[in-house]
């Protein structure tokens, strides 16, 4: 249900509506507009990178994932609602609010992911992760659908984007708040507090636990190798998520309503991909599942780059949806498989760190290329494909069985 609740934020704010509104209205379609958007996201991801590992270590030490999740959820909801006040010309207000909303969203994403191994056995991690991602896309679909109904009505009334886009931010925040309630009412914190180092401050202890993990990094070589792989292939995925609507409008000439319909359909195919691969990846293998989806991503990038008519672009977008659901679900499950029982929040903090680093690398590359090429979005999209190729090459060097054995024999457990 939390996946259902928080997906409306990424779908509406990051992927479908506010990103295109930011470039077209707030930045007045300047060549630097796309770069300003990606740079704002990059700042939020840097903040997450600086805080996520220690936050995860603290959550493990004191078994407080749920209270921390509540705090980050509230932060994201409040600042998303405040985007209502960011209109044309309010560049710095929009930048500040995007940084804050995305920081709280990303921090909460790491915390909810750390519950996965508590809710599923190893042989079912892929299936349960797939359910979560699938429901997430349905949640994004629901929120976007509500926004589309309102946008269609507002356009029929002759309203401009500066009038109806701010209202969609309030709609998104409200749905997030209501849909997340079951999580906080029914989800239990099953983890137990870990032994503490007496006489040390909380922050110092969190970093000490993280240092212990990094000291034994060779023991988790397959997890670390996968995290590096994740940085590269997620750089491509995060670029598509953050810039899909911008590409559709700037390169393909879509208007707001067409863009919303496109993202709606992509969310349906993403949900199908997450549910379908969630059921087969435990049998097929998480590694092979990720490999197949990376090949699909490469094909999708080539199709989007070459698309001259809308039919081919629609086909590429829906292939992206299928690959999105499958690759996100399998990646989260594999991290759960490689994580020691006593350090799950911490290791999912490292997973979040890798995803956020990729969220800086990919979109910034796209924004920079589009800026220096004076708005050549096709070239920027083509270069994005190189990240999937690099990820595929690193993936080939990961051994799942060795990674599982390493997680079962945690060398840091005896040192606490």
mmCIF file of C-alpha atoms in Angstrom:
data_model
loop_
_atom_site.group_PDB
_atom_site.id
_atom_site.type_symbol
_atom_site.label_atom_id
_atom_site.label_comp_id
_atom_site.label_asym_id
_atom_site.label_seq_id
_atom_site.Cartn_x
_atom_site.Cartn_y
_atom_site.Cartn_z
ATOM 1 C CA UNK A 1 0.000 0.000 0.000
ATOM 2 C CA UNK A 2 2.906 2.360 0.603
ATOM 3 C CA UNK A 3 4.170 1.628 -2.918
ATOM 4 C CA UNK A 4 0.652 2.479 -4.104
ATOM 5 C CA UNK A 5 0.665 5.706 -2.059
ATOM 6 C CA UNK A 6 4.066 7.161 -2.909
ATOM 7 C CA UNK A 7 4.056 6.345 -6.631
ATOM 8 C CA UNK A 8 1.655 9.200 -7.327
ATOM 9 C CA UNK A 9 4.445 11.607 -6.367
ATOM 10 C CA UNK A 10 6.966 10.250 -8.883
ATOM 11 C CA UNK A 11 4.344 9.827 -11.601
ATOM 12 C CA UNK A 12 2.816 13.312 -11.356
ATOM 13 C CA UNK A 13 5.646 15.478 -10.041
ATOM 14 C CA UNK A 14 8.793 13.849 -11.460
ATOM 15 C CA UNK A 15 7.560 12.073 -14.608
ATOM 16 C CA UNK A 16 4.379 13.473 -16.100
ATOM 17 C CA UNK A 17 3.256 16.970 -15.112
ATOM 18 C CA UNK A 18 5.454 19.188 -12.957
ATOM 19 C CA UNK A 19 8.720 18.427 -14.786
ATOM 20 C CA UNK A 20 7.323 19.568 -18.150
ATOM 21 C CA UNK A 21 5.597 22.512 -16.426
ATOM 22 C CA UNK A 22 8.901 23.491 -14.813
ATOM 23 C CA UNK A 23 10.716 23.623 -18.172
ATOM 24 C CA UNK A 24 7.911 25.197 -20.215
ATOM 25 C CA UNK A 25 6.366 27.673 -17.734
ATOM 26 C CA UNK A 26 8.620 28.255 -14.742
ATOM 27 C CA UNK A 27 11.837 28.327 -16.840
ATOM 28 C CA UNK A 28 10.005 29.834 -19.841
ATOM 29 C CA UNK A 29 11.334 27.203 -22.298
ATOM 30 C CA UNK A 30 14.918 28.452 -22.008
ATOM 31 C CA UNK A 31 17.665 26.086 -23.241
ATOM 32 C CA UNK A 32 18.922 25.780 -19.669
ATOM 33 C CA UNK A 33 15.473 24.788 -18.368
ATOM 34 C CA UNK A 34 16.010 21.029 -18.630
ATOM 35 C CA UNK A 35 19.434 21.345 -17.005
ATOM 36 C CA UNK A 36 17.942 23.426 -14.170
ATOM 37 C CA UNK A 37 15.360 20.688 -13.569
ATOM 38 C CA UNK A 38 17.932 17.875 -13.539
ATOM 39 C CA UNK A 39 20.312 19.945 -11.373
ATOM 40 C CA UNK A 40 17.544 20.474 -8.799
ATOM 41 C CA UNK A 41 16.936 16.739 -8.627
ATOM 42 C CA UNK A 42 20.699 16.180 -8.388
ATOM 43 C CA UNK A 43 20.962 18.385 -5.293
ATOM 44 C CA UNK A 44 18.200 16.404 -3.569
ATOM 45 C CA UNK A 45 19.957 13.142 -4.416
ATOM 46 C CA UNK A 46 23.267 14.441 -3.054
ATOM 47 C CA UNK A 47 21.496 15.179 0.245
ATOM 48 C CA UNK A 48 20.076 11.631 0.269
ATOM 49 C CA UNK A 49 23.494 10.150 -0.506
ATOM 50 C CA UNK A 50 25.001 12.034 2.441
ATOM 51 C CA UNK A 51 22.306 10.896 4.878
ATOM 52 C CA UNK A 52 20.958 7.514 3.685
ATOM 53 C CA UNK A 53 23.681 5.120 4.943
ATOM 54 C CA UNK A 54 23.761 6.649 8.443
ATOM 55 C CA UNK A 55 19.952 6.829 8.539
ATOM 56 C CA UNK A 56 19.771 3.145 7.624
ATOM 57 C CA UNK A 57 22.373 2.211 10.235
ATOM 58 C CA UNK A 58 20.449 4.165 12.880
ATOM 59 C CA UNK A 59 17.158 2.512 11.840
ATOM 60 C CA UNK A 60 18.756 -0.934 12.246
ATOM 61 C CA UNK A 61 20.430 -0.144 15.581
ATOM 62 C CA UNK A 62 17.240 1.126 17.212
ATOM 63 C CA UNK A 63 14.586 -0.707 15.100
ATOM 64 C CA UNK A 64 12.872 2.580 14.188
ATOM 65 C CA UNK A 65 12.205 2.205 10.469
ATOM 66 C CA UNK A 66 8.497 2.938 10.902
ATOM 67 C CA UNK A 67 8.804 6.242 12.855
ATOM 68 C CA UNK A 68 11.426 7.458 10.392
ATOM 69 C CA UNK A 69 9.168 6.439 7.497
ATOM 70 C CA UNK A 70 6.331 8.482 9.015
ATOM 71 C CA UNK A 71 8.570 11.564 9.284
ATOM 72 C CA UNK A 72 9.815 11.346 5.692
ATOM 73 C CA UNK A 73 6.294 10.721 4.383
ATOM 74 C CA UNK A 74 4.945 13.793 6.158
ATOM 75 C CA UNK A 75 7.792 15.900 4.750
ATOM 76 C CA UNK A 76 7.138 14.791 1.177
ATOM 77 C CA UNK A 77 3.386 15.364 1.451
ATOM 78 C CA UNK A 78 3.690 18.863 2.945
ATOM 79 C CA UNK A 79 6.262 20.161 0.461
ATOM 80 C CA UNK A 80 4.434 18.603 -2.501
ATOM 81 C CA UNK A 81 1.297 20.520 -1.480
ATOM 82 C CA UNK A 82 3.389 23.712 -1.253
ATOM 83 C CA UNK A 83 4.338 23.321 -4.945
ATOM 84 C CA UNK A 84 0.889 24.853 -5.487
ATOM 85 C CA UNK A 85 2.541 28.245 -4.969
ATOM 86 C CA UNK A 86 5.274 27.736 -7.600
ATOM 87 C CA UNK A 87 4.087 29.537 -10.744
ATOM 88 C CA UNK A 88 5.691 31.042 -13.865
ATOM 89 C CA UNK A 89 8.860 32.921 -12.928
ATOM 90 C CA UNK A 90 9.048 31.430 -9.410
ATOM 91 C CA UNK A 91 12.239 29.571 -10.330
ATOM 92 C CA UNK A 92 13.998 29.529 -6.960
ATOM 93 C CA UNK A 93 10.850 28.653 -5.028
ATOM 94 C CA UNK A 94 10.216 25.716 -7.375
ATOM 95 C CA UNK A 95 13.842 24.568 -7.100
ATOM 96 C CA UNK A 96 13.800 24.698 -3.290
ATOM 97 C CA UNK A 97 10.512 22.800 -3.022
ATOM 98 C CA UNK A 98 11.559 20.127 -5.531
ATOM 99 C CA UNK A 99 14.780 19.545 -3.593
ATOM 100 C CA UNK A 100 12.833 19.129 -0.348
ATOM 101 C CA UNK A 101 10.028 16.937 -1.725
ATOM 102 C CA UNK A 102 12.424 14.628 -3.527
ATOM 103 C CA UNK A 103 14.756 14.378 -0.519
ATOM 104 C CA UNK A 104 11.933 13.216 1.750
ATOM 105 C CA UNK A 105 10.523 10.910 -0.944
ATOM 106 C CA UNK A 106 13.882 9.230 -1.596
ATOM 107 C CA UNK A 107 14.660 8.795 2.105
ATOM 108 C CA UNK A 108 11.273 7.160 2.646
ATOM 109 C CA UNK A 109 11.788 4.922 -0.386
ATOM 110 C CA UNK A 110 14.908 3.445 1.222
ATOM 111 C CA UNK A 111 13.123 2.834 4.528
ATOM 112 C CA UNK A 112 10.078 1.092 3.043
ATOM 113 C CA UNK A 113 12.328 -1.145 0.927
ATOM 114 C CA UNK A 114 14.092 -2.357 4.086
ATOM 115 C CA UNK A 115 10.817 -3.937 5.267
ATOM 116 C CA UNK A 116 10.820 -6.334 2.283
ATOM 117 C CA UNK A 117 12.973 -9.122 3.800
ATOM 118 C CA UNK A 118 10.776 -9.029 6.938
ATOM 119 C CA UNK A 119 7.659 -9.646 4.848
ATOM 120 C CA UNK A 120 8.861 -12.389 2.487
ATOM 121 C CA UNK A 121 11.038 -15.508 2.565
ATOM 122 C CA UNK A 122 14.108 -15.592 0.304
ATOM 123 C CA UNK A 123 12.355 -17.756 -2.290
ATOM 124 C CA UNK A 124 9.476 -15.253 -2.489
ATOM 125 C CA UNK A 125 11.354 -11.936 -2.444
ATOM 126 C CA UNK A 126 10.867 -11.389 -6.171
ATOM 127 C CA UNK A 127 7.152 -12.156 -6.042
ATOM 128 C CA UNK A 128 6.434 -9.851 -3.100
ATOM 129 C CA UNK A 129 8.656 -7.107 -4.516
ATOM 130 C CA UNK A 130 6.761 -7.481 -7.801
ATOM 131 C CA UNK A 131 3.435 -7.079 -5.990
ATOM 132 C CA UNK A 132 4.748 -3.890 -4.438
ATOM 133 C CA UNK A 133 6.014 -2.397 -7.680
ATOM 134 C CA UNK A 134 2.849 -3.510 -9.497
ATOM 135 C CA UNK A 135 0.597 -1.854 -6.921
ATOM 136 C CA UNK A 136 2.900 1.159 -7.096
ATOM 137 C CA UNK A 137 2.256 1.625 -10.787
ATOM 138 C CA UNK A 138 -1.470 1.219 -10.181
ATOM 139 C CA UNK A 139 -1.166 3.923 -7.516
ATOM 140 C CA UNK A 140 0.624 6.183 -9.951
ATOM 141 C CA UNK A 141 -2.060 5.391 -12.498
ATOM 142 C CA UNK A 142 -4.818 6.270 -10.035
ATOM 143 C CA UNK A 143 -3.254 9.591 -9.006
ATOM 144 C CA UNK A 144 -2.449 10.531 -12.591
ATOM 145 C CA UNK A 145 -5.969 9.558 -13.645
ATOM 146 C CA UNK A 146 -7.461 11.877 -11.019
ATOM 147 C CA UNK A 147 -5.193 14.663 -12.247
ATOM 148 C CA UNK A 148 -6.118 13.959 -15.880
ATOM 149 C CA UNK A 149 -9.843 14.250 -15.073
ATOM 150 C CA UNK A 150 -9.217 17.618 -13.463
ATOM 151 C CA UNK A 151 -6.866 18.849 -16.225
ATOM 152 C CA UNK A 152 -9.379 17.863 -18.929
ATOM 153 C CA UNK A 153 -12.130 19.768 -17.101
ATOM 154 C CA UNK A 154 -9.860 22.802 -16.529
ATOM 155 C CA UNK A 155 -8.799 22.949 -20.168
ATOM 156 C CA UNK A 156 -12.452 22.773 -21.224
ATOM 157 C CA UNK A 157 -13.055 25.796 -19.002
ATOM 158 C CA UNK A 158 -10.247 27.653 -20.789
ATOM 159 C CA UNK A 159 -7.790 27.528 -17.883
ATOM 160 C CA UNK A 160 -4.059 27.901 -18.536
ATOM 161 C CA UNK A 161 -1.371 25.491 -17.295
ATOM 162 C CA UNK A 162 -0.383 27.999 -14.611
ATOM 163 C CA UNK A 163 -3.900 27.618 -13.185
ATOM 164 C CA UNK A 164 -4.455 23.853 -13.300
ATOM 165 C CA UNK A 165 -0.964 22.383 -12.741
ATOM 166 C CA UNK A 166 -0.673 23.790 -9.175
ATOM 167 C CA UNK A 167 -3.973 22.112 -8.257
ATOM 168 C CA UNK A 168 -2.614 18.730 -9.398
ATOM 169 C CA UNK A 169 0.105 19.103 -6.751
ATOM 170 C CA UNK A 170 -2.548 19.347 -4.032
ATOM 171 C CA UNK A 171 -4.407 16.345 -5.499
ATOM 172 C CA UNK A 172 -1.167 14.318 -5.460
ATOM 173 C CA UNK A 173 -0.303 15.249 -1.874
ATOM 174 C CA UNK A 174 -3.818 14.402 -0.660
ATOM 175 C CA UNK A 175 -3.873 10.966 -2.289
ATOM 176 C CA UNK A 176 -0.393 10.212 -0.904
ATOM 177 C CA UNK A 177 -1.556 11.094 2.615
ATOM 178 C CA UNK A 178 -4.757 9.021 2.481
ATOM 179 C CA UNK A 179 -3.297 5.964 0.716
ATOM 180 C CA UNK A 180 -0.336 5.725 3.119
ATOM 181 C CA UNK A 181 -2.584 5.404 6.202
ATOM 182 C CA UNK A 182 -2.855 1.557 6.062
ATOM 183 C CA UNK A 183 0.932 1.333 6.263
ATOM 184 C CA UNK A 184 1.129 3.300 9.481
ATOM 185 C CA UNK A 185 -1.952 1.636 10.984
ATOM 186 C CA UNK A 186 -1.087 -2.011 10.255
ATOM 187 C CA UNK A 187 2.578 -2.491 9.317
ATOM 188 C CA UNK A 188 4.604 -3.879 12.231
ATOM 189 C CA UNK A 189 8.257 -3.213 13.030
ATOM 190 C CA UNK A 190 9.489 -6.814 13.229
ATOM 191 C CA UNK A 191 13.175 -5.958 13.625
ATOM 192 C CA UNK A 192 14.727 -5.949 17.085
ATOM 193 C CA UNK A 193 17.087 -3.248 18.382
ATOM 194 C CA UNK A 194 20.726 -4.229 17.911
ATOM 195 C CA UNK A 195 23.420 -4.151 20.628
ATOM 196 C CA UNK A 196 24.646 -0.580 21.142
ATOM 197 C CA UNK A 197 28.070 0.782 21.865
ATOM 198 C CA UNK A 198 27.628 2.238 25.336
ATOM 199 C CA UNK A 199 28.498 5.870 25.880
ATOM 200 C CA UNK A 200 28.447 6.867 22.198
ATOM 201 C CA UNK A 201 26.140 9.355 20.606
ATOM 202 C CA UNK A 202 23.431 8.151 18.195
ATOM 203 C CA UNK A 203 24.919 9.775 15.075
ATOM 204 C CA UNK A 204 28.422 8.566 15.932
ATOM 205 C CA UNK A 205 27.119 5.040 16.446
ATOM 206 C CA UNK A 206 25.315 5.074 13.090
ATOM 207 C CA UNK A 207 28.502 6.026 11.275
ATOM 208 C CA UNK A 208 30.458 3.450 13.304
ATOM 209 C CA UNK A 209 28.136 0.698 12.090
ATOM 210 C CA UNK A 210 28.520 1.928 8.536
ATOM 211 C CA UNK A 211 32.311 1.966 8.921
ATOM 212 C CA UNK A 212 32.204 -1.661 10.128
ATOM 213 C CA UNK A 213 30.320 -2.650 6.992
ATOM 214 C CA UNK A 214 32.696 -0.780 4.681
ATOM 215 C CA UNK A 215 35.666 -2.374 6.463
ATOM 216 C CA UNK A 216 34.336 -5.793 5.433
ATOM 217 C CA UNK A 217 33.319 -4.700 1.941
ATOM 218 C CA UNK A 218 35.313 -7.518 0.301
ATOM 219 C CA UNK A 219 33.076 -10.025 2.058
ATOM 220 C CA UNK A 220 30.094 -8.544 0.159
ATOM 221 C CA UNK A 221 31.809 -8.348 -3.226
ATOM 222 C CA UNK A 222 28.737 -9.439 -5.202
ATOM 223 C CA UNK A 223 26.483 -6.945 -3.436
ATOM 224 C CA UNK A 224 28.993 -4.155 -4.033
ATOM 225 C CA UNK A 225 29.445 -5.184 -7.657
ATOM 226 C CA UNK A 226 25.682 -5.156 -8.111
ATOM 227 C CA UNK A 227 25.449 -1.711 -6.541
ATOM 228 C CA UNK A 228 27.982 -0.425 -9.095
ATOM 229 C CA UNK A 229 25.968 -2.129 -11.844
ATOM 230 C CA UNK A 230 22.859 -0.506 -10.382
ATOM 231 C CA UNK A 231 24.415 2.969 -10.569
ATOM 232 C CA UNK A 232 24.865 2.636 -14.331
ATOM 233 C CA UNK A 233 21.658 0.966 -15.444
ATOM 234 C CA UNK A 234 19.561 3.022 -13.044
ATOM 235 C CA UNK A 235 21.186 6.152 -14.531
ATOM 236 C CA UNK A 236 19.359 5.256 -17.726
ATOM 237 C CA UNK A 237 16.110 4.372 -15.950
ATOM 238 C CA UNK A 238 16.091 7.517 -13.814
ATOM 239 C CA UNK A 239 16.687 9.610 -16.937
ATOM 240 C CA UNK A 240 13.610 8.122 -18.604
ATOM 241 C CA UNK A 241 11.527 8.615 -15.428
ATOM 242 C CA UNK A 242 12.607 12.235 -14.923
ATOM 243 C CA UNK A 243 12.530 13.332 -18.555
ATOM 244 C CA UNK A 244 9.850 11.268 -20.315
ATOM 245 C CA UNK A 245 7.292 14.079 -20.411
ATOM 246 C CA UNK A 246 9.924 16.644 -21.389
ATOM 247 C CA UNK A 247 11.103 14.436 -24.281
ATOM 248 C CA UNK A 248 7.523 13.789 -25.408
ATOM 249 C CA UNK A 249 6.747 17.515 -25.543
ATOM 250 C CA UNK A 250 10.085 18.866 -26.776
ATOM 251 C CA UNK A 251 11.071 16.134 -29.276
ATOM 252 C CA UNK A 252 7.696 14.666 -30.292
ATOM 253 C CA UNK A 253 5.419 17.715 -29.949
ATOM 254 C CA UNK A 254 2.974 16.223 -27.424
ATOM 255 C CA UNK A 255 0.647 18.581 -25.541
ATOM 256 C CA UNK A 256 -0.187 18.178 -21.828
ATOM 257 C CA UNK A 257 -3.217 15.946 -22.355
ATOM 258 C CA UNK A 258 -1.399 13.635 -24.797
ATOM 259 C CA UNK A 259 1.536 13.399 -22.383
ATOM 260 C CA UNK A 260 -0.752 12.418 -19.508
ATOM 261 C CA UNK A 261 -2.400 9.718 -21.640
ATOM 262 C CA UNK A 262 1.046 8.410 -22.607
ATOM 263 C CA UNK A 263 2.188 8.179 -18.987
ATOM 264 C CA UNK A 264 -1.118 6.555 -17.999
ATOM 265 C CA UNK A 265 -0.638 3.789 -20.533
ATOM 266 C CA UNK A 266 3.031 3.348 -19.567
ATOM 267 C CA UNK A 267 1.965 2.898 -15.929
ATOM 268 C CA UNK A 268 -0.397 0.111 -17.001
ATOM 269 C CA UNK A 269 2.343 -1.737 -18.894
ATOM 270 C CA UNK A 270 4.771 -1.121 -16.002
ATOM 271 C CA UNK A 271 2.291 -2.669 -13.564
ATOM 272 C CA UNK A 272 1.863 -5.673 -15.881
ATOM 273 C CA UNK A 273 5.651 -6.010 -16.133
ATOM 274 C CA UNK A 274 6.112 -5.863 -12.361
ATOM 275 C CA UNK A 275 3.336 -8.403 -11.637
ATOM 276 C CA UNK A 276 4.350 -10.791 -14.431
ATOM 277 C CA UNK A 277 8.085 -10.769 -13.782
ATOM 278 C CA UNK A 278 7.472 -10.747 -10.034
ATOM 279 C CA UNK A 279 5.930 -14.204 -10.369
ATOM 280 C CA UNK A 280 8.542 -15.664 -12.722
ATOM 281 C CA UNK A 281 11.770 -14.006 -11.547
ATOM 282 C CA UNK A 282 12.100 -16.249 -8.460
ATOM 283 C CA UNK A 283 12.157 -19.219 -10.878
ATOM 284 C CA UNK A 284 13.969 -17.500 -13.737
ATOM 285 C CA UNK A 285 16.519 -15.870 -11.422
ATOM 286 C CA UNK A 286 16.836 -12.205 -10.468
ATOM 287 C CA UNK A 287 20.073 -11.832 -12.421
ATOM 288 C CA UNK A 288 18.691 -13.215 -15.695
ATOM 289 C CA UNK A 289 15.535 -11.135 -15.260
ATOM 290 C CA UNK A 290 17.573 -7.947 -14.905
ATOM 291 C CA UNK A 291 19.743 -8.911 -17.897
ATOM 292 C CA UNK A 292 16.706 -9.442 -20.137
ATOM 293 C CA UNK A 293 15.198 -6.108 -19.110
ATOM 294 C CA UNK A 294 18.475 -4.269 -19.813
ATOM 295 C CA UNK A 295 18.430 -5.629 -23.361
ATOM 296 C CA UNK A 296 14.833 -4.386 -23.591
ATOM 297 C CA UNK A 297 15.912 -0.943 -22.361
ATOM 298 C CA UNK A 298 18.605 -0.705 -25.050
ATOM 299 C CA UNK A 299 16.056 -1.565 -27.753
ATOM 300 C CA UNK A 300 13.639 1.003 -26.298
ATOM 301 C CA UNK A 301 16.255 3.795 -26.386
ATOM 302 C CA UNK A 302 17.029 3.065 -30.043
ATOM 303 C CA UNK A 303 13.311 3.104 -30.892
ATOM 304 C CA UNK A 304 12.707 6.427 -29.103
ATOM 305 C CA UNK A 305 15.780 7.982 -30.756
ATOM 306 C CA UNK A 306 14.738 6.844 -34.234
ATOM 307 C CA UNK A 307 11.004 7.580 -33.849
ATOM 308 C CA UNK A 308 9.743 10.008 -36.483
ATOM 309 C CA UNK A 309 6.049 9.262 -35.997
ATOM 310 C CA UNK A 310 4.054 8.964 -32.808
ATOM 311 C CA UNK A 311 3.161 5.294 -33.295
ATOM 312 C CA UNK A 312 6.781 4.196 -32.951
ATOM 313 C CA UNK A 313 7.275 6.456 -29.931
ATOM 314 C CA UNK A 314 4.173 5.009 -28.252
ATOM 315 C CA UNK A 315 5.575 1.511 -28.842
ATOM 316 C CA UNK A 316 8.929 2.533 -27.344
ATOM 317 C CA UNK A 317 7.221 4.086 -24.317
ATOM 318 C CA UNK A 318 5.248 0.923 -23.587
ATOM 319 C CA UNK A 319 8.347 -1.243 -23.941
ATOM 320 C CA UNK A 320 9.919 1.090 -21.375
ATOM 321 C CA UNK A 321 6.945 0.442 -19.091
ATOM 322 C CA UNK A 322 7.372 -3.344 -19.239
ATOM 323 C CA UNK A 323 11.117 -3.075 -18.607
ATOM 324 C CA UNK A 324 10.615 -0.524 -15.835
ATOM 325 C CA UNK A 325 8.357 -2.717 -13.731
ATOM 326 C CA UNK A 326 10.515 -5.812 -14.149
ATOM 327 C CA UNK A 327 13.938 -4.233 -13.590
ATOM 328 C CA UNK A 328 12.904 -2.213 -10.528
ATOM 329 C CA UNK A 329 11.272 -5.227 -8.874
ATOM 330 C CA UNK A 330 14.170 -7.611 -9.562
ATOM 331 C CA UNK A 331 16.805 -5.105 -8.416
ATOM 332 C CA UNK A 332 15.129 -4.553 -5.035
ATOM 333 C CA UNK A 333 14.695 -8.306 -4.513
ATOM 334 C CA UNK A 334 18.359 -9.021 -5.289
ATOM 335 C CA UNK A 335 19.519 -6.486 -2.686
ATOM 336 C CA UNK A 336 17.232 -8.196 -0.155
ATOM 337 C CA UNK A 337 18.843 -11.532 -1.028
ATOM 338 C CA UNK A 338 22.356 -10.127 -0.492
ATOM 339 C CA UNK A 339 21.566 -8.325 2.832
ATOM 340 C CA UNK A 340 22.459 -9.739 6.306
ATOM 341 C CA UNK A 341 19.492 -9.972 8.686
ATOM 342 C CA UNK A 342 20.892 -7.456 11.203
ATOM 343 C CA UNK A 343 21.772 -4.799 8.603
ATOM 344 C CA UNK A 344 18.858 -4.709 6.197
ATOM 345 C CA UNK A 345 17.953 -1.026 6.583
ATOM 346 C CA UNK A 346 21.632 -0.137 6.294
ATOM 347 C CA UNK A 347 22.128 -2.184 3.127
ATOM 348 C CA UNK A 348 18.944 -0.818 1.604
ATOM 349 C CA UNK A 349 20.375 2.586 2.492
ATOM 350 C CA UNK A 350 23.367 1.646 0.321
ATOM 351 C CA UNK A 351 20.903 0.535 -2.384
ATOM 352 C CA UNK A 352 19.207 3.905 -2.100
ATOM 353 C CA UNK A 353 22.595 5.610 -2.270
ATOM 354 C CA UNK A 354 23.361 3.812 -5.545
ATOM 355 C CA UNK A 355 19.952 4.694 -7.030
ATOM 356 C CA UNK A 356 20.301 8.329 -5.997
ATOM 357 C CA UNK A 357 23.819 8.521 -7.409
ATOM 358 C CA UNK A 358 22.426 7.198 -10.683
ATOM 359 C CA UNK A 359 19.657 9.791 -10.451
ATOM 360 C CA UNK A 360 22.357 12.455 -10.503
ATOM 361 C CA UNK A 361 24.496 10.873 -13.205
ATOM 362 C CA UNK A 362 21.827 10.046 -15.805
ATOM 363 C CA UNK A 363 19.515 13.087 -15.794
ATOM 364 C CA UNK A 364 22.440 15.522 -15.455
ATOM 365 C CA UNK A 365 24.108 13.924 -18.481
ATOM 366 C CA UNK A 366 20.860 14.284 -20.434
ATOM 367 C CA UNK A 367 20.353 17.889 -19.290
ATOM 368 C CA UNK A 368 23.942 18.838 -20.061
ATOM 369 C CA UNK A 369 23.845 17.277 -23.557
ATOM 370 C CA UNK A 370 20.521 18.945 -24.380
ATOM 371 C CA UNK A 371 21.934 22.287 -23.200
ATOM 372 C CA UNK A 372 25.212 22.237 -25.136
ATOM 373 C CA UNK A 373 23.490 20.825 -28.228
ATOM 374 C CA UNK A 374 20.942 23.688 -28.070
ATOM 375 C CA UNK A 375 17.973 21.467 -27.315
ATOM 376 C CA UNK A 376 18.822 18.238 -29.206
ATOM 377 C CA UNK A 377 16.785 15.847 -27.055
ATOM 378 C CA UNK A 378 17.232 12.948 -29.464
ATOM 379 C CA UNK A 379 21.020 13.029 -29.035
ATOM 380 C CA UNK A 380 20.616 13.245 -25.258
ATOM 381 C CA UNK A 381 18.326 10.192 -25.293
ATOM 382 C CA UNK A 382 20.742 8.189 -27.455
ATOM 383 C CA UNK A 383 23.658 8.852 -25.094
ATOM 384 C CA UNK A 384 21.470 7.650 -22.217
ATOM 385 C CA UNK A 385 21.522 4.171 -23.797
ATOM 386 C CA UNK A 386 25.231 3.765 -23.035
ATOM 387 C CA UNK A 387 24.435 3.420 -19.326
ATOM 388 C CA UNK A 388 22.349 0.294 -19.962
ATOM 389 C CA UNK A 389 25.202 -1.274 -21.951
ATOM 390 C CA UNK A 390 27.711 -0.651 -19.129
ATOM 391 C CA UNK A 391 25.273 -2.084 -16.581
ATOM 392 C CA UNK A 392 24.815 -5.233 -18.665
ATOM 393 C CA UNK A 393 28.583 -5.797 -18.828
ATOM 394 C CA UNK A 394 28.993 -5.463 -15.037
ATOM 395 C CA UNK A 395 25.956 -7.695 -14.387
ATOM 396 C CA UNK A 396 27.708 -10.609 -16.122
ATOM 397 C CA UNK A 397 30.325 -10.706 -13.324
ATOM 398 C CA UNK A 398 27.894 -11.195 -10.402
ATOM 399 C CA UNK A 399 27.482 -14.572 -8.662
ATOM 400 C CA UNK A 400 24.128 -14.869 -6.865
ATOM 401 C CA UNK A 401 24.962 -17.992 -4.818
ATOM 402 C CA UNK A 402 28.211 -16.455 -3.554
ATOM 403 C CA UNK A 403 26.323 -13.272 -2.632
ATOM 404 C CA UNK A 404 23.719 -15.247 -0.648
ATOM 405 C CA UNK A 405 26.405 -17.143 1.278
ATOM 406 C CA UNK A 406 28.122 -13.859 2.156
ATOM 407 C CA UNK A 407 24.847 -12.470 3.562
ATOM 408 C CA UNK A 408 24.342 -15.573 5.727
ATOM 409 C CA UNK A 409 27.849 -15.255 7.241
ATOM 410 C CA UNK A 410 27.955 -11.612 8.357
ATOM 411 C CA UNK A 411 31.477 -10.932 9.736
ATOM 412 C CA UNK A 412 30.341 -7.698 11.412
ATOM 413 C CA UNK A 413 27.782 -9.403 13.647
ATOM 414 C CA UNK A 414 30.380 -10.666 16.127
ATOM 415 C CA UNK A 415 32.005 -7.246 16.458
ATOM 416 C CA UNK A 416 28.977 -5.315 17.745
#
